[in-house]
Amino acid sequence: MPTVPMVEYDQATGLVKEVFDDILTTRKTQRTPNFWKTLASHPPTLARIWKESKDMMTPGRLDLLVKEMIGVAISTTNRAAYCINAHTAAAMKQGMDREMLGELMSVIAYFNTVNRLADGYQVEPDIFPPLE
Amino acid sequence: MPTVPMVEYDQATGLVKEVFDDILTTRKTQRTPNFWKTLASHPPTLARIWKESKDMMTPGRLDLLVKEMIGVAISTTNRAAYCINAHTAAAMKQGMDREMLGELMSVIAYFNTVNRLADGYQVEPDIFPPLE
Amino acid sequence: MPTVPMVEYDQATGLVKEVFDDILTTRKTQRTPNFWKTLASHPPTLARIWKESKDMMTPGRLDLLVKEMIGVAISTTNRAAYCINAHTAAAMKQGMDREMLGELMSVIAYFNTVNRLADGYQVEPDIFPPLE
Amino acid sequence: MPTVPMVEYDQATGLVKEVFDDILTTRKTQRTPNFWKTLASHPPTLARIWKESKDMMTPGRLDLLVKEMIGVAISTTNRAAYCINAHTAAAMKQGMDREMLGELMSVIAYFNTVNRLADGYQVEPDIFPPLE
Amino acid sequence: MPTVPMVEYDQATGLVKEVFDDILTTRKTQRTPNFWKTLASHPPTLARIWKESKDMMTPGRLDLLVKEMIGVAISTTNRAAYCINAHTAAAMKQGMDREMLGELMSVIAYFNTVNRLADGYQVEPDIFPPLE
Amino acid sequence: MPTVPMVEYDQATGLVKEVFDDILTTRKTQRTPNFWKTLASHPPTLARIWKESKDMMTPGRLDLLVKEMIGVAISTTNRAAYCINAHTAAAMKQGMDREMLGELMSVIAYFNTVNRLADGYQVEPDIFPPLE
């Protein structure tokens, strides 16, 4: 049950409509995701986060498939259901198949395992030189 | 301050020495990391986790650089200091430079932002068909 | 699907009924929330947590609206769905409107972003004098 | 670097001294742990949490060793360094040896692994009847 | 909504069928849980995690009831709904009754409280000698 | 041990110097915090996060003291040491005294307690009408 009513595309005006149109054009889709329809309840947050999303979810030194898989890894570690769902679908669009998903999940599980062992035993960092 | 005394390479015998030798050979290094020296206090766990590590940290459908960057993303989200340190160094060995690290950190921060917004507003999942 | 059957008001006796009556009186409501009906399956925990709730959720040096907004911030960071829902409703009762909620969510998202950057880069604390 | 100066035993007066004395007597020790010396900066919180501690860290339907091991498991999952340290020491006092610690750590790591897999794949709960 | 279609027992072949049969025999049940049916979408992960599960969820220096209660404690701290559900049911099978569950929940809540206080006040570890 | 060398004020040029100057002016200080000196290793992230910080950490419908206390609450829940330290100091600058800190910590601990109980018992949300 969402906290606030969502703003549907047909109800959008002003800044909200502008952002919605940019989302649909940028993502080449005709369906506004629930996330953005919800943020629209507070237009400055909608605009701020959408700008961030556009800046981030674009190929840079990391390609989009890698970024989306990192999105799945973080959302899983944070147990953020909406984002697990959305970024898994987005990674598939970028070419992740079921075998890659299986390997990704296995790696996510592995890192969560070693994170706990290192913390639980209070292991002290190995010394590495700082990154040049 | 670690919970248990570490087992140094020179003290290792039996199963522990076997695993240590395998670590040094597999990783082409002469220095046993603190993590493995600590797990050596409980040989069955040392052997189990090292086997897992060998299975996971090998190129598969995801290459090693991607896996190490996912390791940085998860360890950062979990705030696991030892692993942040170790996997950042390992990703650098696989070719991550400071600019890629900057982009990675920025993406990690972004996903943690949207995870919280989706949860806080209780946004309901968009419907996607299950992965074929 | 709850782990244990809830104790309805009509079924309550002894210590449980006493606590339920105190909840309804203190909160000026006629509906016992699911949280307390569930804790009633273990009366000492019900009594202990209700006492804590009464001690905490009362105006002190921080007023109630601030406390409820902190409740939303923490429950969101913990992704605790029941509490996100309950404390958002409670903050509204104390005067939070949709614009304040938008600003609150935006601030929650921001702090989660900088938390991860500081951890991921292993930034060392600035030195401040301890609080006098 | 602690946020507030700690209250040393010699400086304690009134409610703080009363609680400190109760801690030393109850725990049969002569050293006040840093945790309680820090909480003493806000006497009502010191008194409230110490009362809770006394209520909880006592044998009930679960014995003390089990409770302390649960403390290690939760503090590790939360990466709370002070508590990992303190509850590991306390569990040792209750009889946990290094082999039990190894098994505990291994089990902690395992549960963190399956938690992530179940979340990441969005597995739906199996249906069990509620606890009678 | 699960990410991938589950593999039902009747559809299982090869390695997947082998693991399913081992699960049903080991656990003395006729119903394959959703968790394993989902992992079956990536057979190597299914086999790896099932092996781990068999190694861990067996009486050792810690008995099974203690391990399952630790499973409830960690899954609750991680808010992993599927696992909270499954391990609560499994702990009941091992003899946990509603009163023990109440005490367990109360202890889980308590440790999460002190974890936050120790972190929030930045309390420095007491010095203990390392575990012999 | 930070991951990358920090950029000191004297070494800053171009975009980095511009942001540093804006930080010092906006915050009326002469000392660049480690956080910003570290982000300077990746100028676009420095600029992006500083812009966000300026947008967020300004009085709006929530005043600055409330925002900083929310920063302490979230950073404590996330156990992000750098930010716990920085936002506690910042909240003090806005007028938080030791008693308010004590009440804040107590409330943080309380919400983390009830979050776990609601999750652990799998309590279902009470129904509230969506926020108008």
mmCIF file with all atom_site columns, C-alpha atoms in Angstrom, chain D residues 2 7 16 23 29 35 46 53 61-62 73 81 88 90-91 101 112 115-116 121:
data_model
loop_
_atom_site.group_PDB
_atom_site.id
_atom_site.type_symbol
_atom_site.label_atom_id
_atom_site.label_alt_id
_atom_site.label_comp_id
_atom_site.label_asym_id
_atom_site.label_entity_id
_atom_site.label_seq_id
_atom_site.pdbx_PDB_ins_code
_atom_site.Cartn_x
_atom_site.Cartn_y
_atom_site.Cartn_z
_atom_site.occupancy
_atom_site.B_iso_or_equiv
_atom_site.pdbx_formal_charge
_atom_site.auth_seq_id
_atom_site.auth_comp_id
_atom_site.auth_asym_id
_atom_site.auth_atom_id
_atom_site.pdbx_PDB_model_num
ATOM 1  C CA . PRO D 1 2   ? 33.557 8.550   21.512 1.00 0.00 ? 2   PRO D CA 1
ATOM 2  C CA . VAL D 1 7   ? 31.653 9.005   33.300 1.00 0.00 ? 7   VAL D CA 1
ATOM 3  C CA . VAL D 1 16  ? 24.488 6.851   37.872 1.00 0.00 ? 16  VAL D CA 1
ATOM 4  C CA . ILE D 1 23  ? 26.263 -3.513  37.246 1.00 0.00 ? 23  ILE D CA 1
ATOM 5  C CA . THR D 1 29  ? 33.300 -7.612  38.086 1.00 0.00 ? 29  THR D CA 1
ATOM 6  C CA . PHE D 1 35  ? 29.276 1.115   27.071 1.00 0.00 ? 35  PHE D CA 1
ATOM 7  C CA . LEU D 1 46  ? 21.541 4.447   31.373 1.00 0.00 ? 46  LEU D CA 1
ATOM 8  C CA . SER D 1 53  ? 19.848 -5.713  30.055 1.00 0.00 ? 53  SER D CA 1
ATOM 9  C CA . ARG D 1 61  ? 13.521 -20.506 28.496 1.00 0.00 ? 61  ARG D CA 1
ATOM 10 C CA . LEU D 1 62  ? 16.779 -19.856 26.608 1.00 0.00 ? 62  LEU D CA 1
ATOM 11 C CA . ALA D 1 73  ? 25.088 -13.474 15.515 1.00 0.00 ? 73  ALA D CA 1
ATOM 12 C CA . ALA D 1 81  ? 32.073 -3.698  16.476 1.00 0.00 ? 81  ALA D CA 1
ATOM 13 C CA . THR D 1 88  ? 32.076 -12.864 21.974 1.00 0.00 ? 88  THR D CA 1
ATOM 14 C CA . ALA D 1 90  ? 30.705 -12.996 27.235 1.00 0.00 ? 90  ALA D CA 1
ATOM 15 C CA . ALA D 1 91  ? 29.881 -16.170 25.284 1.00 0.00 ? 91  ALA D CA 1
ATOM 16 C CA . LEU D 1 101 ? 32.925 -20.072 17.701 1.00 0.00 ? 101 LEU D CA 1
ATOM 17 C CA . ASN D 1 112 ? 23.422 -14.413 5.449  1.00 0.00 ? 112 ASN D CA 1
ATOM 18 C CA . ASN D 1 115 ? 18.853 -14.585 3.146  1.00 0.00 ? 115 ASN D CA 1
ATOM 19 C CA . ARG D 1 116 ? 20.277 -12.845 0.078  1.00 0.00 ? 116 ARG D CA 1
ATOM 20 C CA . TYR D 1 121 ? 15.173 -14.166 -6.482 1.00 0.00 ? 121 TYR D CA 1
#
